[in-house]
Amino acid sequence: MTLMAQAGLHIPAEEFSEVAVFEDVFADIGDEQSIEQSLSTFSSHLSRIIEILRHIEAAKESRTPDIRGKLSETLAGKNAHQQPRVLVLLDELGAGTDPSEGSALARAILTFLLERHVTTVATTHYSELKAFAHEQPGVVNASVEFDIETLSPTYRLSIGLPGRSNALAIANRLGLDDRIIERGREFLGSAGVRMENLLEGLQSERKAVEDERFHLNMERVEAEYQRKQLEEERHRLEEQRVKVLNEARAQAARELDEVRASLAKVKVDVSRVNMTRERLGEARQRVQDLEDKVTRIPEPRRSNRRAGADAEAISEASQGPLKIGDTVRVLSFGQNAELLGLSADRSEADVQMGPLRIRVNVDNLERLGKRQPAAGERAAPSVVLPRYEDRPEVAMQLDMRGWRVDAALEELETYLNDAAMSGMSSVRIVHGKGTGALRAAVREHLAHHPLVKSYTSAPPQEGGDGVTIVKLSV
């Protein structure tokens, strides 16, 4: 893939993948043994490796500046020694000879390349080299997973874990006599058995960690969903409160205007007829009562912020100064919460409401025990959210071949929501080719969907234009 990328070809990789650029690429792959040249497997491999190492040394010498060059680079603030950008690929390093000597020689070659900062990829079955990679800084184990049950590779690369040769397990699956396999285990020795058991344990732990990470991601998605739902509900209740207050204030203002008009008429009548002082006083008192009624109705607000002095005056006048640690009630949600902190101007507060931490206005809080609900008063409704365990498992693909467009789009919307809540990063939509109407409708829907990050046709061997691969924004 390195050579493909540097040649400008497409490579099988995720979007935004990074590929290193090398000046030289050397490889020792395959078996070049020759009877004519008296070369064994080991000799043919070693001859090629010697040639590679000589090229690396020659490249190093050509890049090493002389004393004058070193002085110039030092004054210029550059590195005095620049290593070549080289990639070396070694297949079955040290194979074809005595395992002890072969592994020792392989370790020496890897150390030589490591000291020269040469990027190296080497395959091996030697346990000694696996241990070397585990202990040596700058070297890391990797393995390609293998399914013992089906005797086939999974094509999954595990970074950080050495692979298992699985020779005895594969022999057992292929039907080799159990007595021979047991005798082989005895010959393997306790050290070999311990190594195999260690690798098996590490792989099991790795899988457990990946499963735990998956479930943690599900919980994170669930918490984010709940937070958004609560935020939407809070906005809805705030808008409803503003609407009610506006209507009440408008009604009171209309009544006040009517009374003021009546008062003006009364004053005119006083100048024309003989009105008693008591009647005029009653009219004025009615006007004053309605003005007080309007004043008592709070001014509606659409912003979450207000002056700190007003918020502090309201909270302290009605229930005393709020303190961190107080148990309060969030009026807009009808839920109890713990006060965690106040903003600098004391206009907003951070509260812990169940598993969620949210920020609310101070005048949206009420300290418990200070206010008793009036008779017949109903508490604000609680927000009921779907739980993760109540949701069905989501398949990796949705097959809608033969569906009508309306029904297909409705099912697609439900499927995308369930897939996102399940933490899936990508799904397959099977719509078939046909006339192309269903495919066009599906992709038009995906193009404007907030949960869709991108979509594309499947590879030809996986359905081509009859299947759409969708990446979700999770």
CSV table of C-alpha atoms in Angstrom, one decimal:
chain,number,residue,atom,x,y,z
A,1,MET,CA,0.0,0.0,0.0
A,2,THR,CA,3.0,2.3,0.6
A,3,LEU,CA,4.1,2.0,-3.0
A,4,MET,CA,0.5,2.3,-4.3
A,5,ALA,CA,0.0,5.5,-2.3
A,6,GLN,CA,3.3,7.0,-3.5
A,7,ALA,CA,2.4,6.0,-7.1
A,8,GLY,CA,-0.9,7.9,-6.8
A,9,LEU,CA,-3.1,4.8,-6.7
A,10,HIS,CA,-6.2,4.3,-4.5
A,11,ILE,CA,-5.6,2.1,-1.5
A,12,PRO,CA,-8.0,0.1,0.7
A,13,ALA,CA,-8.1,2.4,3.7
A,14,GLU,CA,-10.5,4.6,5.7
A,15,GLU,CA,-10.9,8.3,4.8
A,16,PHE,CA,-8.3,10.6,6.4
A,17,SER,CA,-5.8,7.6,6.9
A,18,GLU,CA,-2.2,8.7,7.0
A,19,VAL,CA,0.5,6.9,4.9
A,20,ALA,CA,4.2,7.4,5.4
A,21,VAL,CA,6.5,8.4,2.5
A,22,PHE,CA,9.7,6.4,2.0
A,23,GLU,CA,12.7,7.1,-0.2
A,24,ASP,CA,13.6,3.3,-0.4
A,25,VAL,CA,11.6,0.2,0.1
A,26,PHE,CA,13.5,-3.2,0.6
A,27,ALA,CA,11.8,-6.6,0.9
A,28,ASP,CA,13.0,-10.2,1.6
A,29,ILE,CA,9.9,-12.3,0.8
A,30,GLY,CA,9.6,-15.8,-0.6
A,31,ASP,CA,12.0,-18.7,-0.9
A,32,GLU,CA,14.9,-18.2,-3.3
A,33,GLN,CA,16.7,-21.5,-2.6
A,34,SER,CA,18.7,-22.8,-5.6
A,35,ILE,CA,20.4,-26.2,-6.2
A,36,GLU,CA,22.4,-24.7,-9.0
A,37,GLN,CA,23.8,-22.0,-6.8
A,38,SER,CA,24.0,-24.3,-3.7
A,39,LEU,CA,21.7,-21.9,-1.8
A,40,SER,CA,19.5,-23.3,1.0
A,41,THR,CA,16.4,-21.4,2.3
A,42,PHE,CA,18.4,-19.8,5.0
A,43,SER,CA,21.3,-18.9,2.7
A,44,SER,CA,19.0,-17.3,0.1
A,45,HIS,CA,17.2,-15.2,2.8
A,46,LEU,CA,20.5,-14.2,4.4
A,47,SER,CA,22.1,-13.1,1.1
A,48,ARG,CA,19.2,-10.8,0.4
A,49,ILE,CA,19.3,-9.4,3.9
A,50,ILE,CA,23.0,-8.7,3.6
A,51,GLU,CA,22.4,-6.8,0.4
A,52,ILE,CA,19.6,-4.7,2.1
A,53,LEU,CA,21.8,-3.9,5.1
A,54,ARG,CA,24.6,-2.7,2.8
A,55,HIS,CA,22.3,-0.4,0.9
A,56,ILE,CA,21.2,1.1,4.3
A,57,GLU,CA,24.8,1.6,5.4
A,58,ALA,CA,25.7,3.2,2.1
A,59,ALA,CA,22.6,5.5,2.3
A,60,LYS,CA,23.6,6.5,5.8
A,61,GLU,CA,27.2,7.4,4.7
A,62,SER,CA,25.9,9.5,1.9
A,63,ARG,CA,23.7,11.5,4.2
A,64,THR,CA,26.4,12.1,6.9
A,65,PRO,CA,27.7,15.6,6.5
A,66,ASP,CA,31.4,16.4,6.9
A,67,ILE,CA,32.8,18.7,9.6
A,68,ARG,CA,32.1,21.8,7.6
A,69,GLY,CA,28.6,20.7,6.9
A,70,LYS,CA,28.0,19.9,10.6
A,71,LEU,CA,29.2,23.4,11.6
A,72,SER,CA,26.8,25.0,9.1
A,73,GLU,CA,23.9,22.9,10.2
A,74,THR,CA,24.6,23.7,13.9
A,75,LEU,CA,24.7,27.4,13.2
A,76,ALA,CA,21.5,27.0,11.2
A,77,GLY,CA,19.8,25.2,14.1
A,78,LYS,CA,19.3,21.9,12.1
A,79,ASN,CA,19.9,18.3,13.0
A,80,ALA,CA,23.5,17.3,12.3
A,81,HIS,CA,22.5,13.8,11.5
A,82,GLN,CA,19.5,12.9,9.3
A,83,GLN,CA,18.4,9.3,9.0
A,84,PRO,CA,17.3,7.9,5.7
A,85,ARG,CA,13.5,7.3,5.2
A,86,VAL,CA,13.7,3.5,4.5
A,87,LEU,CA,11.0,0.8,4.8
A,88,VAL,CA,12.3,-2.8,5.2
A,89,LEU,CA,10.0,-5.9,4.9
A,90,LEU,CA,11.3,-9.2,6.2
A,91,ASP,CA,9.3,-12.5,5.9
A,92,GLU,CA,10.1,-15.3,8.4
A,93,LEU,CA,13.3,-13.6,9.7
A,94,GLY,CA,15.9,-16.2,10.8
A,95,ALA,CA,14.0,-19.2,9.4
A,96,GLY,CA,15.5,-22.2,7.7
A,97,THR,CA,18.2,-22.9,10.3
A,98,ASP,CA,18.5,-24.0,14.0
A,99,PRO,CA,15.7,-22.1,15.8
A,100,SER,CA,18.0,-21.0,18.7
A,101,GLU,CA,20.6,-19.6,16.3
A,102,GLY,CA,18.1,-18.3,13.9
A,103,SER,CA,16.2,-16.3,16.5
A,104,ALA,CA,19.4,-14.9,18.0
A,105,LEU,CA,20.6,-13.8,14.5
A,106,ALA,CA,17.1,-12.3,13.8
A,107,ARG,CA,17.2,-10.3,17.0
A,108,ALA,CA,20.7,-9.0,16.1
A,109,ILE,CA,19.4,-7.9,12.7
A,110,LEU,CA,16.4,-6.1,14.2
A,111,THR,CA,18.6,-4.4,16.7
A,112,PHE,CA,20.9,-3.2,13.9
A,113,LEU,CA,17.9,-1.7,12.0
A,114,LEU,CA,16.4,-0.2,15.2
A,115,GLU,CA,19.6,1.6,16.0
A,116,ARG,CA,19.5,3.2,12.6
A,117,HIS,CA,15.8,4.2,13.0
A,118,VAL,CA,14.8,2.1,10.0
A,119,THR,CA,11.1,1.3,9.8
A,120,THR,CA,10.9,-2.5,9.7
A,121,VAL,CA,8.1,-5.0,9.4
A,122,ALA,CA,9.2,-8.6,10.2
A,123,THR,CA,7.1,-11.8,10.4
A,124,THR,CA,8.2,-14.6,12.6
A,125,HIS,CA,7.0,-17.7,14.6
A,126,TYR,CA,9.9,-17.5,17.1
A,127,SER,CA,8.7,-16.9,20.7
A,128,GLU,CA,12.1,-15.3,21.5
A,129,LEU,CA,11.4,-12.5,19.0
A,130,LYS,CA,7.9,-12.0,20.4
A,131,ALA,CA,9.4,-11.5,23.9
A,132,PHE,CA,12.0,-9.2,22.4
A,133,ALA,CA,9.3,-7.0,20.8
A,134,HIS,CA,7.4,-6.9,24.1
A,135,GLU,CA,10.5,-5.8,26.1
A,136,GLN,CA,12.4,-3.6,23.6
A,137,PRO,CA,11.3,0.1,23.4
A,138,GLY,CA,10.6,1.1,19.8
A,139,VAL,CA,9.4,-2.3,18.8
A,140,VAL,CA,5.8,-3.5,19.0
A,141,ASN,CA,4.1,-6.9,18.5
A,142,ALA,CA,1.2,-7.3,16.1
A,143,SER,CA,-0.7,-10.3,14.9
A,144,VAL,CA,-3.4,-11.3,12.4
A,145,GLU,CA,-6.3,-13.0,14.2
A,146,PHE,CA,-7.1,-16.6,13.2
A,147,ASP,CA,-10.4,-18.5,13.8
A,148,ILE,CA,-9.5,-22.0,15.1
A,149,GLU,CA,-13.1,-23.3,14.6
A,150,THR,CA,-13.2,-22.4,10.9
A,151,LEU,CA,-9.5,-22.6,10.2
A,152,SER,CA,-9.7,-19.3,8.4
A,153,PRO,CA,-8.2,-15.8,9.0
A,154,THR,CA,-10.4,-13.0,10.3
A,155,TYR,CA,-8.4,-10.3,8.6
A,156,ARG,CA,-8.3,-8.3,11.8
A,157,LEU,CA,-4.9,-6.9,12.8
A,158,SER,CA,-4.3,-6.7,16.6
A,159,ILE,CA,-1.6,-4.2,17.5
A,160,GLY,CA,0.2,-4.9,20.8
A,161,LEU,CA,-0.4,-8.6,20.9
A,162,PRO,CA,1.8,-11.4,19.5
A,163,GLY,CA,0.1,-14.1,17.5
A,164,ARG,CA,-0.2,-17.8,18.4
A,165,SER,CA,1.1,-20.4,15.9
A,166,ASN,CA,-1.8,-22.7,16.8
A,167,ALA,CA,0.0,-25.7,15.3
A,168,LEU,CA,-1.4,-28.2,17.8
A,169,ALA,CA,-4.9,-26.7,17.7
A,170,ILE,CA,-5.0,-26.7,13.9
A,171,ALA,CA,-3.7,-30.3,13.8
A,172,ASN,CA,-6.4,-31.3,16.2
A,173,ARG,CA,-9.1,-29.7,14.0
A,174,LEU,CA,-7.7,-31.4,10.9
A,175,GLY,CA,-8.1,-34.8,12.6
A,176,LEU,CA,-4.6,-35.7,13.7
A,177,ASP,CA,-4.6,-38.6,16.2
A,178,ASP,CA,-5.2,-37.3,19.7
A,179,ARG,CA,-2.3,-39.5,21.0
A,180,ILE,CA,0.1,-37.7,18.7
A,181,ILE,CA,-1.2,-34.3,19.8
A,182,GLU,CA,-0.9,-35.1,23.5
A,183,ARG,CA,2.7,-36.4,22.9
A,184,GLY,CA,3.4,-33.2,21.1
A,185,ARG,CA,2.2,-31.2,24.1
A,186,GLU,CA,4.6,-33.2,26.3
A,187,PHE,CA,7.5,-32.5,24.0
A,188,LEU,CA,6.5,-28.8,23.9
A,189,GLY,CA,7.5,-28.4,27.5
A,190,SER,CA,6.2,-26.3,30.3
A,191,ALA,CA,7.7,-23.1,29.0
A,192,GLY,CA,6.0,-23.4,25.7
A,193,VAL,CA,2.7,-24.3,27.3
A,194,ARG,CA,3.0,-21.3,29.6
A,195,MET,CA,3.7,-19.0,26.6
A,196,GLU,CA,0.7,-20.3,24.7
A,197,ASN,CA,-1.5,-19.9,27.8
A,198,LEU,CA,-0.2,-16.4,28.3
A,199,LEU,CA,-1.0,-15.4,24.8
A,200,GLU,CA,-4.4,-16.9,25.0
A,201,GLY,CA,-5.0,-15.0,28.3
A,202,LEU,CA,-3.8,-11.7,26.7
A,203,GLN,CA,-6.2,-12.2,23.8
A,204,SER,CA,-9.1,-12.8,26.1
A,205,GLU,CA,-8.3,-9.7,28.1
A,206,ARG,CA,-8.0,-7.7,25.0
A,207,LYS,CA,-11.4,-8.8,23.9
A,208,ALA,CA,-12.9,-8.0,27.3
A,209,VAL,CA,-11.5,-4.5,27.1
A,210,GLU,CA,-12.9,-4.0,23.6
A,211,ASP,CA,-16.3,-5.2,24.8
A,212,GLU,CA,-16.1,-2.8,27.8
A,213,ARG,CA,-15.2,0.0,25.6
A,214,PHE,CA,-18.2,-0.7,23.4
A,215,HIS,CA,-20.6,-0.7,26.3
A,216,LEU,CA,-19.1,2.6,27.6
A,217,ASN,CA,-19.6,4.1,24.2
A,218,MET,CA,-23.3,3.0,24.3
A,219,GLU,CA,-23.7,4.6,27.7
A,220,ARG,CA,-22.1,7.8,26.4
A,221,VAL,CA,-24.5,7.9,23.5
A,222,GLU,CA,-27.4,7.2,25.9
A,223,ALA,CA,-26.4,10.0,28.2
A,224,GLU,CA,-26.0,12.5,25.3
A,225,TYR,CA,-29.4,11.5,24.1
A,226,GLN,CA,-31.0,12.1,27.5
A,227,ARG,CA,-29.2,15.4,27.8
A,228,LYS,CA,-30.5,16.6,24.5
A,229,GLN,CA,-34.0,15.4,25.4
A,230,LEU,CA,-34.0,17.3,28.7
A,231,GLU,CA,-32.6,20.4,27.0
A,232,GLU,CA,-35.4,20.3,24.5
A,233,GLU,CA,-38.0,19.8,27.2
A,234,ARG,CA,-36.5,22.6,29.2
A,235,HIS,CA,-36.8,25.0,26.2
A,236,ARG,CA,-40.3,23.8,25.5
A,237,LEU,CA,-41.4,24.5,29.1
A,238,GLU,CA,-39.6,27.9,29.1
A,239,GLU,CA,-41.5,28.9,25.9
A,240,GLN,CA,-44.7,27.7,27.5
A,241,ARG,CA,-44.0,29.7,30.6
A,242,VAL,CA,-43.2,32.9,28.6
A,243,LYS,CA,-46.4,32.4,26.6
A,244,VAL,CA,-48.6,32.1,29.8
A,245,LEU,CA,-46.9,35.1,31.4
A,246,ASN,CA,-47.4,37.2,28.2
A,247,GLU,CA,-51.0,36.3,28.0
A,248,ALA,CA,-51.6,37.1,31.7
A,249,ARG,CA,-49.8,40.4,31.5
A,250,ALA,CA,-51.6,41.4,28.3
A,251,GLN,CA,-55.0,40.5,30.0
A,252,ALA,CA,-54.0,42.6,33.1
A,253,ALA,CA,-52.9,45.5,30.9
A,254,ARG,CA,-56.2,45.4,29.1
A,255,GLU,CA,-58.1,45.5,32.3
A,256,LEU,CA,-55.9,48.3,33.6
A,257,ASP,CA,-56.6,50.4,30.4
A,258,GLU,CA,-60.3,49.8,30.8
A,259,VAL,CA,-60.2,51.0,34.4
A,260,ARG,CA,-58.1,54.0,33.6
A,261,ALA,CA,-60.5,54.9,30.8
A,262,SER,CA,-63.3,54.6,33.4
A,263,LEU,CA,-61.4,56.8,35.8
A,264,ALA,CA,-60.9,59.5,33.2
A,265,LYS,CA,-64.6,59.4,32.4
A,266,VAL,CA,-65.4,59.7,36.2
A,267,LYS,CA,-63.1,62.7,36.4
A,268,VAL,CA,-65.0,64.3,33.5
A,269,ASP,CA,-68.3,63.5,35.2
A,270,VAL,CA,-67.1,65.1,38.4
A,271,SER,CA,-66.5,68.4,36.6
A,272,ARG,CA,-70.0,68.2,35.1
A,273,VAL,CA,-72.1,66.7,37.9
A,274,ASN,CA,-72.1,66.8,41.6
A,275,MET,CA,-70.1,63.4,42.4
A,276,THR,CA,-69.4,62.5,45.9
A,277,ARG,CA,-65.9,62.3,47.2
A,278,GLU,CA,-66.5,58.6,48.2
A,279,ARG,CA,-67.4,57.6,44.7
A,280,LEU,CA,-64.3,59.2,43.2
A,281,GLY,CA,-62.1,57.5,45.9
A,282,GLU,CA,-63.6,54.1,45.1
A,283,ALA,CA,-62.7,54.5,41.4
A,284,ARG,CA,-59.1,55.5,42.2
A,285,GLN,CA,-58.7,52.6,44.6
A,286,ARG,CA,-59.8,50.2,41.8
A,287,VAL,CA,-57.2,51.6,39.5
A,288,GLN,CA,-54.5,51.2,42.2
A,289,ASP,CA,-55.5,47.6,42.8
A,290,LEU,CA,-55.2,46.7,39.1
A,291,GLU,CA,-51.8,48.5,38.8
A,292,ASP,CA,-50.5,46.4,41.8
A,293,LYS,CA,-51.8,43.3,40.1
A,294,VAL,CA,-49.8,44.0,36.9
A,295,THR,CA,-46.7,44.8,38.9
A,296,ARG,CA,-46.9,41.5,40.7
A,297,ILE,CA,-46.8,39.5,37.4
A,298,PRO,CA,-43.1,38.8,36.5
A,299,GLU,CA,-41.7,40.1,33.3
A,300,PRO,CA,-41.3,37.2,30.8
A,301,ARG,CA,-37.8,36.4,29.5
A,302,ARG,CA,-36.6,34.5,26.5
A,303,SER,CA,-32.9,34.7,27.4
A,304,ASN,CA,-31.3,32.3,30.0
A,305,ARG,CA,-29.3,35.2,31.5
A,306,ARG,CA,-30.4,38.2,33.6
A,307,ALA,CA,-28.7,40.7,35.8
A,308,GLY,CA,-27.0,39.2,38.8
A,309,ALA,CA,-28.5,41.7,41.2
A,310,ASP,CA,-32.1,40.8,40.2
A,311,ALA,CA,-31.5,37.1,40.4
A,312,GLU,CA,-29.9,37.4,43.8
A,313,ALA,CA,-32.6,39.7,45.1
A,314,ILE,CA,-35.4,37.3,44.0
A,315,SER,CA,-33.7,34.1,45.3
A,316,GLU,CA,-32.7,35.7,48.7
A,317,ALA,CA,-36.1,37.5,49.2
A,318,SER,CA,-38.1,34.3,48.5
A,319,GLN,CA,-36.0,31.6,50.1
A,320,GLY,CA,-32.8,33.0,51.5
A,321,PRO,CA,-29.3,32.9,49.8
A,322,LEU,CA,-28.6,29.7,48.0
A,323,LYS,CA,-25.6,27.7,49.2
A,324,ILE,CA,-23.5,25.0,47.5
A,325,GLY,CA,-24.8,21.6,48.7
A,326,ASP,CA,-28.4,22.7,49.1
A,327,THR,CA,-31.2,20.4,47.9
A,328,VAL,CA,-33.3,22.3,45.5
A,329,ARG,CA,-36.2,21.7,43.1
A,330,VAL,CA,-35.9,22.6,39.5
A,331,LEU,CA,-39.3,24.2,38.8
A,332,SER,CA,-39.3,23.8,35.0
A,333,PHE,CA,-38.7,20.0,35.4
A,334,GLY,CA,-40.4,19.3,38.7
A,335,GLN,CA,-37.3,17.3,39.8
A,336,ASN,CA,-35.2,17.5,42.9
A,337,ALA,CA,-31.5,18.3,42.4
A,338,GLU,CA,-28.3,19.2,44.4
A,339,LEU,CA,-26.8,22.6,44.0
A,340,LEU,CA,-23.2,22.2,42.8
A,341,GLY,CA,-22.1,25.8,42.1
A,342,LEU,CA,-23.1,29.4,41.2
A,343,SER,CA,-21.9,31.6,38.4
A,344,ALA,CA,-19.9,34.7,39.3
A,345,ASP,CA,-22.9,37.0,39.0
A,346,ARG,CA,-25.1,34.5,40.8
A,347,SER,CA,-27.6,34.5,37.9
A,348,GLU,CA,-27.1,30.8,37.0
A,349,ALA,CA,-26.5,27.6,38.9
A,350,ASP,CA,-25.1,24.2,38.2
A,351,VAL,CA,-27.2,21.4,39.6
A,352,GLN,CA,-27.0,17.6,39.7
A,353,MET,CA,-30.3,16.1,38.6
A,354,GLY,CA,-30.1,12.4,38.8
A,355,PRO,CA,-27.3,11.3,36.4
A,356,LEU,CA,-27.2,14.6,34.6
A,357,ARG,CA,-25.5,17.9,35.4
A,358,ILE,CA,-27.2,20.9,33.9
A,359,ARG,CA,-27.1,24.7,34.2
A,360,VAL,CA,-30.4,26.6,35.0
A,361,ASN,CA,-31.5,30.1,36.0
A,362,VAL,CA,-31.4,30.8,39.8
A,363,ASP,CA,-35.1,31.9,39.7
A,364,ASN,CA,-35.9,28.5,38.3
A,365,LEU,CA,-34.8,26.9,41.6
A,366,GLU,CA,-36.7,26.4,44.9
A,367,ARG,CA,-35.1,25.2,48.1
A,368,LEU,CA,-37.1,22.3,49.5
A,369,GLY,CA,-39.1,23.0,52.5
A,370,LYS,CA,-39.6,26.7,51.7
A,371,ARG,CA,-42.6,26.3,49.5
A,372,GLN,CA,-45.6,23.9,49.9
A,373,PRO,CA,-47.8,23.2,46.9
A,374,ALA,CA,-51.2,24.8,47.0
A,375,ALA,CA,-54.3,22.7,47.2
A,376,GLY,CA,-55.1,21.2,43.8
A,377,GLU,CA,-51.7,22.3,42.4
A,378,ARG,CA,-50.2,19.7,40.1
A,379,ALA,CA,-46.4,19.1,39.9
A,380,ALA,CA,-44.6,19.6,36.7
A,381,PRO,CA,-44.5,16.4,34.6
A,382,SER,CA,-41.4,14.3,34.6
A,383,VAL,CA,-39.6,13.5,31.4
A,384,VAL,CA,-39.6,9.8,30.7
A,385,LEU,CA,-36.8,8.7,28.4
A,386,PRO,CA,-36.2,5.3,26.7
A,387,ARG,CA,-33.7,3.1,28.4
A,388,TYR,CA,-30.9,1.4,26.4
A,389,GLU,CA,-32.0,-2.0,27.6
A,390,ASP,CA,-35.5,-1.4,26.2
A,391,ARG,CA,-34.2,-1.0,22.7
A,392,PRO,CA,-34.1,-3.8,20.1
A,393,GLU,CA,-30.8,-5.1,18.7
A,394,VAL,CA,-30.0,-3.4,15.4
A,395,ALA,CA,-28.9,-5.5,12.4
A,396,MET,CA,-25.8,-4.4,10.3
A,397,GLN,CA,-28.0,-3.9,7.2
A,398,LEU,CA,-31.5,-3.0,6.2
A,399,ASP,CA,-32.9,-4.9,3.2
A,400,MET,CA,-35.7,-3.0,1.5
A,401,ARG,CA,-35.7,-4.5,-2.0
A,402,GLY,CA,-39.2,-4.5,-3.5
A,403,TRP,CA,-40.6,-1.9,-1.0
A,404,ARG,CA,-42.6,1.2,-1.9
A,405,VAL,CA,-40.7,4.5,-1.6
A,406,ASP,CA,-42.9,5.9,1.2
A,407,ALA,CA,-42.7,2.8,3.4
A,408,ALA,CA,-39.0,2.4,2.7
A,409,LEU,CA,-38.2,5.9,3.8
A,410,GLU,CA,-40.3,5.6,7.0
A,411,GLU,CA,-38.5,2.4,7.9
A,412,LEU,CA,-35.1,3.9,7.0
A,413,GLU,CA,-35.7,6.8,9.4
A,414,THR,CA,-36.4,4.4,12.3
A,415,TYR,CA,-33.5,2.2,11.4
A,416,LEU,CA,-31.0,5.1,11.3
A,417,ASN,CA,-32.1,6.3,14.7
A,418,ASP,CA,-31.9,2.9,16.3
A,419,ALA,CA,-28.4,2.3,14.7
A,420,ALA,CA,-27.1,5.6,16.0
A,421,MET,CA,-28.4,4.9,19.5
A,422,SER,CA,-26.7,1.5,19.4
A,423,GLY,CA,-23.4,3.2,18.7
A,424,MET,CA,-23.0,1.7,15.2
A,425,SER,CA,-20.5,3.7,13.1
A,426,SER,CA,-21.7,2.4,9.7
A,427,VAL,CA,-24.6,0.4,8.2
A,428,ARG,CA,-25.6,-1.1,4.8
A,429,ILE,CA,-28.8,-0.2,3.0
A,430,VAL,CA,-29.8,-2.8,0.4
A,431,HIS,CA,-32.2,-1.2,-2.1
A,432,GLY,CA,-31.4,-3.1,-5.2
A,433,LYS,CA,-30.8,-1.6,-8.7
A,434,GLY,CA,-34.1,-2.0,-10.6
A,435,THR,CA,-35.3,1.3,-12.1
A,436,GLY,CA,-33.2,3.3,-9.6
A,437,ALA,CA,-36.2,5.1,-8.1
A,438,LEU,CA,-35.8,3.6,-4.7
A,439,ARG,CA,-32.1,4.1,-4.7
A,440,ALA,CA,-32.5,7.8,-5.6
A,441,ALA,CA,-35.1,8.4,-2.9
A,442,VAL,CA,-32.9,6.7,-0.3
A,443,ARG,CA,-29.9,8.7,-1.1
A,444,GLU,CA,-31.8,11.9,-1.3
A,445,HIS,CA,-33.1,11.2,2.2
A,446,LEU,CA,-29.6,10.4,3.4
A,447,ALA,CA,-28.1,13.6,2.0
A,448,HIS,CA,-30.1,15.7,4.4
A,449,HIS,CA,-30.2,13.4,7.4
A,450,PRO,CA,-28.5,14.9,10.6
A,451,LEU,CA,-27.2,11.4,11.7
A,452,VAL,CA,-25.5,10.7,8.3
A,453,LYS,CA,-21.8,11.6,8.0
A,454,SER,CA,-21.4,10.3,4.5
A,455,TYR,CA,-22.6,7.5,2.1
A,456,THR,CA,-21.3,5.7,-1.0
A,457,SER,CA,-22.0,2.7,-3.2
A,458,ALA,CA,-20.7,-0.6,-2.0
A,459,PRO,CA,-17.8,-2.2,-3.8
A,460,PRO,CA,-18.8,-4.2,-6.9
A,461,GLN,CA,-18.2,-7.6,-5.2
A,462,GLU,CA,-20.6,-6.5,-2.3
A,463,GLY,CA,-23.5,-5.3,-4.4
A,464,GLY,CA,-22.3,-2.2,-6.2
A,465,ASP,CA,-25.0,0.5,-6.8
A,466,GLY,CA,-27.6,-1.9,-5.4
A,467,VAL,CA,-26.2,-1.3,-1.9
A,468,THR,CA,-25.4,2.0,-0.1
A,469,ILE,CA,-22.8,2.1,2.7
A,470,VAL,CA,-23.7,4.8,5.3
A,471,LYS,CA,-21.3,6.2,7.9
A,472,LEU,CA,-23.1,7.6,10.9
A,473,SER,CA,-22.1,10.7,12.9
A,474,VAL,CA,-21.6,9.0,16.3
